[in-house]
C-alpha positions as a Python dict, from the first residue, in 0.01 Angstrom:
ca = {
    (1, 'M'): (0, 0, 0),
    (2, 'S'): (169, 285, 82),
    (3, 'P'): (157, 398, 427),
    (4, 'N'): (9, 747, 314),
    (5, 'R'): (-282, 587, 140),
    (6, 'F'): (-594, 379, 200),
    (7, 'P'): (-767, 151, -55),
    (8, 'S'): (-1069, 300, -243),
    (9, 'S'): (-1310, 48, -33),
    (10, 'M'): (-1210, 277, 264),
    (11, 'A'): (-1373, 586, 98),
    (12, 'L'): (-1627, 758, 339),
    (13, 'N'): (-1989, 742, 246),
    (14, 'R'): (-2244, 923, 423),
    (15, 'R'): (-2250, 702, 730),
    (16, 'G'): (-1906, 614, 744),
    (17, 'F'): (-1767, 530, 1091),
    (18, 'L'): (-1538, 792, 1235),
    (19, 'A'): (-1342, 682, 1524),
    (20, 'L'): (-1456, 556, 1854),
    (21, 'G'): (-1604, 219, 1787),
    (22, 'S'): (-1554, -98, 1675),
    (23, 'A'): (-1499, -206, 1330),
    (24, 'A'): (-1831, -428, 1363),
    (25, 'T'): (-2010, -104, 1422),
    (26, 'A'): (-1827, 72, 1136),
    (27, 'A'): (-1952, -200, 916),
    (28, 'A'): (-2332, -190, 1030),
    (29, 'A'): (-2290, 220, 983),
    (30, 'L'): (-2180, 175, 632),
    (31, 'A'): (-2441, -56, 538),
    (32, 'A'): (-2695, 171, 680),
    (33, 'C'): (-2652, 459, 422),
    (34, 'T'): (-3009, 586, 378),
    (35, 'K'): (-3135, 705, 3),
    (36, 'S'): (-3174, 1058, 133),
    (37, 'S'): (-2801, 1097, 192),
    (38, 'P'): (-2585, 1232, -74),
    (39, 'S'): (-2392, 992, -278),
    (40, 'P'): (-1994, 910, -177),
    (41, 'S'): (-1917, 1089, -527),
    (42, 'A'): (-2052, 1421, -379),
    (43, 'L'): (-1823, 1416, -79),
    (44, 'V'): (-1475, 1561, -84),
    (45, 'Q'): (-1313, 1228, 30),
    (46, 'P'): (-988, 1278, 230),
    (47, 'D'): (-779, 1103, -14),
    (48, 'S'): (-883, 1337, -327),
    (49, 'D'): (-778, 1627, -536),
    (50, 'P'): (-877, 1926, -335),
    (51, 'V'): (-711, 1779, -31),
    (52, 'R'): (-385, 1738, -231),
    (53, 'A'): (-428, 2083, -361),
    (54, 'A'): (-475, 2230, -32),
    (55, 'E'): (-155, 2047, 112),
    (56, 'A'): (19, 2183, -203),
    (57, 'A'): (-63, 2519, -139),
    (58, 'R'): (74, 2493, 233),
    (59, 'R'): (396, 2341, 140),
    (60, 'A'): (685, 2545, -3),
    (61, 'A'): (881, 2374, -233),
    (62, 'N'): (1211, 2390, -1),
    (63, 'A'): (1041, 2304, 304),
    (64, 'R'): (1250, 2131, 573),
    (65, 'V'): (1141, 1759, 668),
    (66, 'H'): (1115, 1696, 1018),
    (67, 'Q'): (1132, 1310, 1083),
    (68, 'V'): (1036, 1134, 1390),
    (69, 'A'): (969, 766, 1491),
    (70, 'L'): (675, 657, 1754),
    (71, 'R'): (613, 335, 1905),
    (72, 'A'): (305, 290, 2115),
    (73, 'A'): (312, 15, 2362),
    (74, 'P'): (229, -97, 2690),
    (75, 'T'): (469, 40, 2958),
    (76, 'T'): (517, 62, 3350),
    (77, 'V'): (572, 419, 3452),
    (78, 'D'): (643, 574, 3774),
    (79, 'L'): (404, 864, 3845),
    (80, 'G'): (628, 979, 4150),
    (81, 'G'): (661, 677, 4370),
    (82, 'V'): (322, 492, 4195),
    (83, 'Q'): (398, 242, 3937),
    (84, 'V'): (129, 176, 3698),
    (85, 'Q'): (55, -10, 3359),
    (86, 'T'): (-62, 177, 3087),
    (87, 'W'): (8, 257, 2737),
    (88, 'T'): (249, 513, 2602),
    (89, 'Y'): (456, 649, 2327),
    (90, 'D'): (805, 535, 2370),
    (91, 'G'): (790, 445, 2737),
    (92, 'V'): (770, 762, 2866),
    (93, 'L'): (509, 993, 3023),
    (94, 'P'): (402, 1241, 2861),
    (95, 'G'): (547, 1117, 2510),
    (96, 'K'): (877, 1303, 2413),
    (97, 'E'): (783, 1659, 2295),
    (98, 'I'): (814, 1759, 1922),
    (99, 'R'): (910, 2065, 1815),
    (100, 'I'): (949, 2216, 1459),
    (101, 'K'): (915, 2565, 1288),
    (102, 'R'): (597, 2690, 1132),
    (103, 'G'): (599, 2567, 764),
    (104, 'E'): (790, 2258, 803),
    (105, 'V'): (718, 1917, 718),
    (106, 'M'): (621, 1664, 983),
    (107, 'Q'): (713, 1281, 890),
    (108, 'A'): (610, 1069, 1164),
    (109, 'D'): (628, 686, 1149),
    (110, 'L'): (400, 513, 1412),
    (111, 'T'): (469, 126, 1518),
    (112, 'N'): (145, 14, 1674),
    (113, 'A'): (297, -250, 1984),
    (114, 'L'): (-31, -238, 2147),
    (115, 'P'): (-268, -517, 2178),
    (116, 'A'): (-543, -316, 1989),
    (117, 'P'): (-601, -102, 1673),
    (118, 'T'): (-481, 264, 1724),
    (119, 'T'): (-408, 612, 1526),
    (120, 'I'): (-254, 929, 1580),
    (121, 'H'): (-494, 1250, 1565),
    (122, 'W'): (-259, 1583, 1560),
    (123, 'H'): (-484, 1812, 1780),
    (124, 'G'): (-526, 2166, 1648),
    (125, 'I'): (-337, 2147, 1326),
    (126, 'A'): (-495, 2247, 1023),
    (127, 'L'): (-327, 1946, 820),
    (128, 'R'): (-437, 1749, 511),
    (129, 'N'): (-738, 1551, 578),
    (130, 'D'): (-589, 1204, 523),
    (131, 'M'): (-346, 1255, 787),
    (132, 'D'): (-587, 1352, 1069),
    (133, 'G'): (-611, 1024, 1228),
    (134, 'V'): (-957, 939, 1232),
    (135, 'P'): (-1014, 551, 1144),
    (136, 'G'): (-1269, 443, 917),
    (137, 'M'): (-1293, 823, 805),
    (138, 'T'): (-934, 961, 712),
    (139, 'Q'): (-753, 607, 727),
    (140, 'P'): (-765, 272, 833),
    (141, 'A'): (-724, 220, 1200),
    (142, 'I'): (-341, 88, 1224),
    (143, 'A'): (-348, -306, 1348),
    (144, 'A'): (-152, -433, 1619),
    (145, 'N'): (187, -462, 1490),
    (146, 'G'): (134, -248, 1199),
    (147, 'T'): (306, 100, 1092),
    (148, 'F'): (158, 428, 941),
    (149, 'R'): (334, 710, 808),
    (150, 'Y'): (219, 1061, 875),
    (151, 'E'): (314, 1328, 683),
    (152, 'F'): (189, 1690, 648),
    (153, 'T'): (265, 2057, 683),
    (154, 'A'): (232, 2246, 1006),
    (155, 'P'): (102, 2590, 850),
    (156, 'D'): (44, 2767, 1177),
    (157, 'A'): (261, 2836, 1489),
    (158, 'G'): (134, 2741, 1827),
    (159, 'T'): (95, 2485, 2111),
    (160, 'Y'): (-64, 2152, 2013),
    (161, 'F'): (-49, 1772, 2125),
    (162, 'F'): (-136, 1437, 1967),
    (163, 'H'): (-298, 1161, 2111),
    (164, 'P'): (-496, 854, 1953),
    (165, 'H'): (-849, 895, 1808),
    (166, 'V'): (-970, 523, 1898),
    (167, 'G'): (-1220, 431, 2191),
    (168, 'V'): (-1087, 607, 2516),
    (169, 'Q'): (-719, 546, 2447),
    (170, 'L'): (-643, 893, 2515),
    (171, 'D'): (-746, 834, 2906),
    (172, 'R'): (-441, 604, 2914),
    (173, 'G'): (-86, 751, 2853),
    (174, 'L'): (-96, 836, 2502),
    (175, 'Y'): (-35, 1221, 2444),
    (176, 'A'): (250, 1414, 2360),
    (177, 'P'): (337, 1770, 2334),
    (178, 'L'): (370, 1921, 1963),
    (179, 'I'): (511, 2284, 1975),
    (180, 'V'): (504, 2460, 1615),
    (181, 'E'): (730, 2756, 1648),
    (182, 'D'): (726, 3089, 1522),
    (183, 'P'): (1042, 3249, 1405),
    (184, 'A'): (939, 3586, 1565),
    (185, 'D'): (858, 3433, 1901),
    (186, 'G'): (1099, 3503, 2202),
    (187, 'H'): (1075, 3904, 2228),
    (188, 'D'): (849, 3891, 2529),
    (189, 'Y'): (1002, 3602, 2730),
    (190, 'D'): (1311, 3482, 2841),
    (191, 'L'): (1279, 3087, 2886),
    (192, 'E'): (941, 2868, 2835),
    (193, 'A'): (795, 2535, 2979),
    (194, 'V'): (567, 2308, 2852),
    (195, 'V'): (283, 2179, 3086),
    (196, 'V'): (105, 1916, 3020),
    (197, 'L'): (-239, 1833, 3270),
    (198, 'D'): (-397, 1500, 3304),
    (199, 'D'): (-636, 1318, 3516),
    (200, 'W'): (-505, 965, 3580),
    (201, 'L'): (-689, 606, 3682),
    (202, 'D'): (-519, 381, 3424),
    (203, 'G'): (-344, 82, 3609),
    (204, 'V'): (-480, 208, 3955),
    (205, 'N'): (-634, -64, 4146),
    (206, 'G'): (-730, -270, 3853),
    (207, 'R'): (-927, 30, 3682),
    (208, 'D'): (-866, 108, 3309),
    (209, 'P'): (-1044, 339, 3084),
    (210, 'D'): (-1257, 72, 2896),
    (211, 'K'): (-1346, -51, 3225),
    (212, 'Q'): (-1467, 288, 3316),
    (213, 'L'): (-1687, 329, 3017),
    (214, 'Q'): (-1854, 35, 3079),
    (215, 'L'): (-1931, 117, 3417),
    (216, 'L'): (-2062, 467, 3314),
    (217, 'K'): (-2286, 256, 3053),
    (218, 'D'): (-2417, 33, 3346),
    (219, 'K'): (-2483, 310, 3544),
    (220, 'G'): (-2667, 536, 3265),
    (221, 'M'): (-2760, 868, 3322),
    (222, 'A'): (-2989, 805, 3629),
    (223, 'G'): (-2657, 716, 3813),
    (224, 'M'): (-2493, 1024, 3744),
    (225, 'G'): (-2751, 1273, 3903),
    (226, 'M'): (-2874, 1540, 3678),
    (227, 'G'): (-2558, 1603, 3479),
    (228, 'G'): (-2665, 1446, 3141),
    (229, 'M'): (-3041, 1503, 3145),
    (230, 'N'): (-3213, 1743, 2905),
    (231, 'Q'): (-3380, 2010, 3100),
    (232, 'G'): (-3653, 2091, 2878),
    (233, 'G'): (-3444, 2208, 2592),
    (234, 'M'): (-3549, 2121, 2239),
    (235, 'P'): (-3318, 2083, 1957),
    (236, 'G'): (-3305, 2430, 1781),
    (237, 'M'): (-3460, 2616, 2025),
    (238, 'N'): (-3326, 2982, 2098),
    (239, 'M'): (-3128, 2978, 2429),
    (240, 'G'): (-3053, 3348, 2438),
    (241, 'S'): (-2937, 3625, 2207),
    (242, 'Q'): (-2569, 3620, 2398),
    (243, 'S'): (-2358, 3385, 2183),
    (244, 'M'): (-2110, 3367, 2473),
    (245, 'S'): (-2305, 3375, 2765),
    (246, 'M'): (-2199, 3195, 3126),
    (247, 'P'): (-2359, 3074, 3401),
    (248, 'T'): (-2461, 3317, 3668),
    (249, 'D'): (-2191, 3228, 3920),
    (250, 'P'): (-1845, 3319, 3765),
    (251, 'N'): (-1687, 3147, 4075),
    (252, 'A'): (-1857, 2811, 3945),
    (253, 'P'): (-1829, 2855, 3544),
    (254, 'L'): (-1899, 2493, 3445),
    (255, 'G'): (-2225, 2459, 3686),
    (256, 'G'): (-2295, 2218, 3908),
    (257, 'D'): (-2187, 1900, 3722),
    (258, 'A'): (-1796, 1930, 3600),
    (259, 'G'): (-1719, 1579, 3488),
    (260, 'D'): (-1856, 1220, 3495),
    (261, 'I'): (-1570, 1056, 3677),
    (262, 'K'): (-1567, 1211, 4022),
    (263, 'D'): (-1317, 984, 4165),
    (264, 'Y'): (-982, 1004, 3952),
    (265, 'P'): (-727, 865, 4188),
    (266, 'Y'): (-445, 1114, 4063),
    (267, 'Y'): (-419, 1449, 3878),
    (268, 'L'): (-80, 1485, 3683),
    (269, 'I'): (157, 1755, 3578),
    (270, 'N'): (410, 1616, 3301),
    (271, 'G'): (351, 1271, 3411),
    (272, 'R'): (387, 1337, 3779),
    (273, 'I'): (176, 1335, 4120),
    (274, 'G'): (225, 1613, 4356),
    (275, 'S'): (422, 1414, 4625),
    (276, 'D'): (705, 1410, 4368),
    (277, 'P'): (643, 1682, 4149),
    (278, 'A'): (740, 1803, 3801),
    (279, 'T'): (980, 2103, 3889),
    (280, 'F'): (1052, 2404, 3632),
    (281, 'D'): (1376, 2611, 3713),
    (282, 'G'): (1450, 2962, 3654),
    (283, 'K'): (1593, 3265, 3781),
    (284, 'P'): (1457, 3580, 3959),
    (285, 'G'): (1306, 3822, 3713),
    (286, 'Q'): (1320, 3617, 3426),
    (287, 'R'): (987, 3597, 3205),
    (288, 'L'): (864, 3244, 3176),
    (289, 'R'): (634, 3134, 2895),
    (290, 'L'): (432, 2867, 2995),
    (291, 'R'): (259, 2662, 2714),
    (292, 'I'): (-16, 2496, 2921),
    (293, 'I'): (-179, 2171, 2742),
    (294, 'N'): (-512, 2009, 2896),
    (295, 'A'): (-478, 1640, 2779),
    (296, 'A'): (-725, 1518, 3044),
    (297, 'S'): (-1027, 1332, 2919),
    (298, 'D'): (-1271, 1393, 3180),
    (299, 'T'): (-1160, 1718, 3379),
    (300, 'A'): (-1131, 2109, 3329),
    (301, 'F'): (-870, 2254, 3555),
    (302, 'R'): (-840, 2577, 3752),
    (303, 'V'): (-469, 2688, 3691),
    (304, 'A'): (-260, 2931, 3907),
    (305, 'V'): (68, 3023, 4022),
    (306, 'G'): (141, 3115, 4387),
    (307, 'G'): (258, 3486, 4438),
    (308, 'H'): (230, 3545, 4048),
    (309, 'R'): (-11, 3665, 3794),
    (310, 'L'): (-53, 3512, 3452),
    (311, 'R'): (-41, 3698, 3138),
    (312, 'V'): (-238, 3522, 2875),
    (313, 'T'): (-101, 3564, 2529),
    (314, 'H'): (-243, 3294, 2310),
    (315, 'T'): (-505, 3025, 2310),
    (316, 'D'): (-527, 2707, 2109),
    (317, 'G'): (-209, 2828, 1917),
    (318, 'Y'): (-344, 3183, 1817),
    (319, 'P'): (-240, 3499, 1974),
    (320, 'V'): (-512, 3732, 2181),
    (321, 'Q'): (-464, 4076, 2347),
    (322, 'P'): (-289, 4014, 2616),
    (323, 'I'): (-473, 4006, 2944),
    (324, 'T'): (-342, 3966, 3312),
    (325, 'T'): (-516, 3718, 3519),
    (326, 'S'): (-492, 3555, 3872),
    (327, 'S'): (-613, 3197, 3753),
    (328, 'L'): (-729, 3043, 3415),
    (329, 'L'): (-1007, 2802, 3325),
    (330, 'I'): (-882, 2542, 3077),
    (331, 'G'): (-1099, 2263, 2929),
    (332, 'M'): (-992, 1939, 2788),
    (333, 'G'): (-832, 1957, 2458),
    (334, 'E'): (-800, 2357, 2530),
    (335, 'R'): (-454, 2521, 2530),
    (336, 'Y'): (-307, 2833, 2673),
    (337, 'D'): (-1, 3012, 2676),
    (338, 'A'): (79, 3260, 2968),
    (339, 'I'): (386, 3452, 3077),
    (340, 'I'): (484, 3508, 3446),
    (341, 'E'): (754, 3722, 3588),
    (342, 'L'): (931, 3513, 3835),
    (343, 'G'): (985, 3608, 4164),
    (344, 'D'): (1261, 3491, 4396),
    (345, 'G'): (1188, 3132, 4586),
    (346, 'V'): (983, 2811, 4525),
    (347, 'F'): (657, 2861, 4410),
    (348, 'P'): (343, 2630, 4360),
    (349, 'F'): (200, 2566, 4001),
    (350, 'V'): (-154, 2418, 4093),
    (351, 'A'): (-430, 2308, 3871),
    (352, 'A'): (-727, 2265, 4062),
    (353, 'A'): (-976, 1986, 3924),
    (354, 'E'): (-1278, 2212, 3845),
    (355, 'G'): (-1587, 2105, 4042),
    (356, 'K'): (-1391, 1784, 4160),
    (357, 'T'): (-1168, 1723, 4456),
    (358, 'G'): (-805, 1699, 4394),
    (359, 'Q'): (-551, 1910, 4211),
    (360, 'A'): (-236, 1856, 4040),
    (361, 'F'): (79, 2005, 4149),
    (362, 'A'): (400, 2111, 4032),
    (363, 'L'): (703, 2346, 4151),
    (364, 'I'): (860, 2672, 4000),
    (365, 'R'): (1232, 2702, 4163),
    (366, 'T'): (1422, 3018, 4113),
    (367, 'G'): (1641, 2999, 4461),
    (368, 'G'): (1630, 2867, 4788),
    (369, 'G'): (1360, 2788, 5028),
    (370, 'T'): (1122, 2511, 5168),
    (371, 'P'): (892, 2397, 4883),
    (372, 'P'): (512, 2447, 4978),
    (373, 'P'): (296, 2169, 5092),
    (374, 'V'): (150, 1968, 4805),
    (375, 'D'): (-210, 2036, 4919),
    (376, 'V'): (-150, 2435, 4914),
    (377, 'R'): (-442, 2642, 4771),
    (378, 'P'): (-297, 2952, 4625),
    (379, 'T'): (-505, 3242, 4687),
    (380, 'E'): (-508, 3321, 4331),
    (381, 'L'): (-728, 3029, 4279),
    (382, 'S'): (-1029, 3190, 4492),
    (383, 'V'): (-1058, 3453, 4219),
    (384, 'A'): (-1305, 3385, 3940),
    (385, 'P'): (-1103, 3228, 3656),
    (386, 'L'): (-1050, 3371, 3311),
    (387, 'N'): (-1236, 3218, 3011),
    (388, 'A'): (-1227, 3245, 2670),
    (389, 'G'): (-1536, 3458, 2672),
    (390, 'R'): (-1325, 3737, 2816),
    (391, 'L'): (-1035, 3722, 2548),
    (392, 'S'): (-984, 3933, 2217),
    (393, 'V'): (-822, 3805, 1943),
    (394, 'A'): (-488, 3991, 1827),
    (395, 'D'): (-541, 4130, 1511),
    (396, 'S'): (-299, 3934, 1330),
    (397, 'A'): (-523, 3633, 1397),
    (398, 'R'): (-888, 3815, 1318),
    (399, 'L'): (-1105, 3639, 1048),
    (400, 'P'): (-1154, 3886, 807),
    (401, 'Q'): (-1497, 4059, 812),
    (402, 'R'): (-1752, 3898, 657),
    (403, 'S'): (-2136, 3798, 703),
    (404, 'P'): (-2192, 3379, 741),
    (405, 'D'): (-2305, 3238, 445),
    (406, 'K'): (-2477, 2974, 648),
    (407, 'T'): (-2571, 2914, 1009),
    (408, 'L'): (-2573, 2532, 1152),
    (409, 'D'): (-2699, 2466, 1473),
    (410, 'V'): (-2526, 2206, 1679),
    (411, 'S'): (-2771, 2103, 1957),
    (412, 'L'): (-2580, 1901, 2254),
    (413, 'G'): (-2816, 1668, 2420),
    (414, 'A'): (-2814, 1322, 2621),
    (415, 'D'): (-3054, 1033, 2688),
    (416, 'N'): (-3241, 1075, 3011),
    (417, 'S'): (-3165, 725, 3101),
    (418, 'K'): (-2883, 537, 2915),
    (419, 'Y'): (-2524, 687, 2935),
    (420, 'I'): (-2565, 835, 2548),
    (421, 'W'): (-2477, 1186, 2448),
    (422, 'T'): (-2607, 1329, 2130),
    (423, 'I'): (-2548, 1577, 1857),
    (424, 'D'): (-2880, 1688, 1681),
    (425, 'G'): (-3082, 1431, 1860),
    (426, 'K'): (-2845, 1144, 1729),
    (427, 'A'): (-2575, 920, 1903),
    (428, 'Y'): (-2292, 844, 1663),
    (429, 'P'): (-2245, 652, 1449),
    (430, 'D'): (-2602, 770, 1362),
    (431, 'H'): (-2574, 1116, 1278),
    (432, 'A'): (-2687, 1410, 1074),
    (433, 'P'): (-2371, 1565, 899),
    (434, 'L'): (-2316, 1920, 881),
    (435, 'D'): (-2264, 1980, 508),
    (436, 'V'): (-2027, 2275, 391),
    (437, 'S'): (-1856, 2380, 48),
    (438, 'A'): (-1532, 2521, -1),
    (439, 'G'): (-1477, 2895, 46),
    (440, 'Q'): (-1805, 2957, 269),
    (441, 'R'): (-1789, 3145, 589),
    (442, 'I'): (-1978, 2883, 844),
    (443, 'R'): (-2133, 2999, 1156),
    (444, 'L'): (-2164, 2684, 1406),
    (445, 'R'): (-2416, 2772, 1699),
    (446, 'F'): (-2357, 2525, 1963),
    (447, 'V'): (-2670, 2499, 2190),
    (448, 'N'): (-2600, 2306, 2520),
    (449, 'H'): (-2933, 2155, 2636),
    (450, 'T'): (-2772, 1947, 2928),
    (451, 'M'): (-2655, 2024, 3269),
    (452, 'M'): (-2287, 1921, 3201),
    (453, 'F'): (-2039, 2138, 2981),
    (454, 'H'): (-1887, 2031, 2669),
    (455, 'P'): (-1551, 2135, 2510),
    (456, 'M'): (-1640, 2098, 2152),
    (457, 'H'): (-1355, 2052, 1920),
    (458, 'L'): (-1351, 2099, 1536),
    (459, 'H'): (-1076, 1912, 1341),
    (460, 'G'): (-862, 2067, 1068),
    (461, 'H'): (-987, 2410, 1119),
    (462, 'T'): (-990, 2704, 1336),
    (463, 'F'): (-1296, 2937, 1435),
    (464, 'Q'): (-1344, 3267, 1586),
    (465, 'L'): (-1566, 3293, 1892),
    (466, 'V'): (-1877, 3514, 1807),
    (467, 'T'): (-1902, 3839, 2047),
    (468, 'A'): (-2077, 4147, 2004),
    (469, 'A'): (-1779, 4350, 1932),
    (470, 'G'): (-1654, 4110, 1687),
    (471, 'T'): (-1310, 4048, 1869),
    (472, 'G'): (-1376, 3688, 1990),
    (473, 'P'): (-1058, 3475, 2016),
    (474, 'R'): (-959, 3214, 1758),
    (475, 'K'): (-1005, 2871, 1877),
    (476, 'D'): (-1005, 2513, 1761),
    (477, 'T'): (-1168, 2380, 2102),
    (478, 'T'): (-1440, 2589, 2325),
    (479, 'I'): (-1624, 2527, 2649),
    (480, 'V'): (-1997, 2531, 2598),
    (481, 'A'): (-2143, 2564, 2967),
    (482, 'P'): (-2444, 2406, 3081),
    (483, 'M'): (-2795, 2521, 2913),
    (484, 'Q'): (-2572, 2784, 2720),
    (485, 'T'): (-2504, 2896, 2356),
    (486, 'V'): (-2170, 2945, 2206),
    (487, 'E'): (-2141, 3078, 1820),
    (488, 'V'): (-1831, 3065, 1638),
    (489, 'D'): (-1721, 3145, 1283),
    (490, 'V'): (-1528, 2922, 1068),
    (491, 'D'): (-1387, 2967, 707),
    (492, 'T'): (-1398, 2641, 495),
    (493, 'A'): (-1048, 2641, 359),
    (494, 'N'): (-957, 2294, 435),
    (495, 'P'): (-1129, 2037, 237),
    (496, 'G'): (-1239, 1679, 336),
    (497, 'Q'): (-1443, 1514, 608),
    (498, 'W'): (-1358, 1628, 951),
    (499, 'M'): (-1462, 1514, 1306),
    (500, 'L'): (-1663, 1761, 1531),
    (501, 'H'): (-1705, 1634, 1867),
    (502, 'C'): (-1707, 1684, 2228),
    (503, 'H'): (-1342, 1630, 2399),
    (504, 'N'): (-1450, 1485, 2716),
    (505, 'A'): (-1318, 1111, 2567),
    (506, 'Y'): (-1627, 940, 2732),
    (507, 'H'): (-1882, 1177, 2588),
    (508, 'G'): (-1748, 1125, 2217),
    (509, 'E'): (-1722, 755, 2263),
    (510, 'A'): (-2094, 776, 2401),
    (511, 'G'): (-2220, 940, 2090),
    (512, 'M'): (-2155, 1301, 2099),
    (513, 'M'): (-1954, 1345, 1739),
    (514, 'T'): (-2072, 1432, 1383),
    (515, 'V'): (-1871, 1527, 1059),
    (516, 'F'): (-1813, 1876, 946),
    (517, 'S'): (-1864, 1738, 587),
    (518, 'Y'): (-1726, 1916, 282),
    (519, 'V'): (-1948, 1840, -53),
    (520, 'R'): (-1916, 1911, -405),
}
C-alpha cells in the first residue's frame, strides 16, 4: 500500500470514526449507520477526484519540495531542572521548527516509535483532505513501528503548528511549529522569535494525559462545579443578536471557569519552566516579530511583555489591521503574531494561565541587567486583554462580500452529570454532520450553552468572524465564551470530510466534535 493512500475499506461512511477514540469504538460507529444517513457514495471522500483536483490547483508545476523526517518516540526531556518522561518528535520539546515558503510542497515521513497508534494533524493549513491526519476519516492510524508519508502544498503564509490527532496525545510533548513564510515579509520587523506556550503534567508525580482524562470521567461534571452544565439553554435558542458578544467583565473574558484542569504543575515557553527560562536575544531599538502559538490542551493564556506594547499584525496566519495592546488573550490552538520595539535591558515575557494560578515565563534580553524574578507580574497584564472580537481583517485577507447560502447552528453543550461534552446534543462518535457542498458560503453559528469557554477549530479552512461592520478577522480557531454566540463565515473551497471540534483536548475526546462534511 502506498504511504499516501488507504484502502477503500477505510472510506468514511456517515458515522465514520474521526480521531479521538479507539478502533473498537470506530467499528461500533461504522456499524451504526442509520437509514436516514446519506450513502457513502454521496460523500466527497478524502481520496477522491475533487480532493486531487483541489490539490492540483494549489500546486505549481515547479513547486519546490521540502523534505523532512520525523520520529515520534518516548523521550526523557529536561524542562529546566525537571526531568520528565514523555513523547516527543525527534527527542526535543517542542519539536524542531519546520519552515517553508508559501506554495512549497511539504513531504514529511513520520516513523511511529510510540507504544500506541498516532498521526499528524497540520493545524491551520488548508491542505488536501487525505493528509489532514484524522485516523479513520482521512487515513488509517499509524500503528506502532509504522510509517506514513504526508505530502501537501502549503497555500497560505502564516504561523501554524502540528500535533497528533489521537486521544489526548497533544497533552504530551508531541507538537512543533510550522512556519510558512511570505516572500513579502520582513519590511516591518528586524528579527523574529517563535514562542510556543503549553500547560504540562506528563511525567510529573506519576501523571499522564490518559490518567487525567480518566480522572475527569470518574469525577463527572458534578466534580467540576458548574463549568460544564447547561444553564437552561436549549439547542438552537437565540442567545442574542450580537455575533461576537463577550462576558460583561472584560477583565475576565472567559468567565469564572477557565479550564477543567486547575492543577497543572508547570506552564512552559518553548519547553522550559520559568526557573530556567527560554531567552530571546536582540538589540535595543530592533523590531521583534513574535509568532505566538498556544499548544496547550486546557489553558488559555494572557500574554504580555514587561515594559513593551504588542502591535498585533496576524491571527491564525492571516493579517489584520495592526492594533496595539498591552496584553493579548490566546486560546488553545490559536496563534497570534505581534511586533514589539525592543527596549534596553532584560524583560519578562509572561503568559499567565487565564483563570488559573500560575504562569509561563521567558526572558527577552537586549543588554545587561538583572533578570526579573520568575513570579513577576508585569503591569501590562492588569489591562483587559485584546481578543479576536476587537480585530479587523486586513483588506488582502477579507472574504468577498456575499450572503450566506446556508446558516448552520453549532450548539455547544454538556451532560449535567457525566464528563461528556456535546455538539448539537450529541457526543462523538454519535454526531449530526454539517452537510455542505462545494462553492457555498456557509455561516456557522456557535451557540455556547455551557459555563465553560470553547476554542472551536475547523480543519482545512479558515473563516471570517461575522461583525456588524463586516470586518472580522480571518481565523481557523475562535474562542466561544460561556453562554455566548459567535458567528463565522466560511467558503467551501476545499472538498472532503473535515473535523470541527473544541480544541480543549479533553473536551474533544469527551465528545465535542462533529464533521464538516462535503456532499455531492
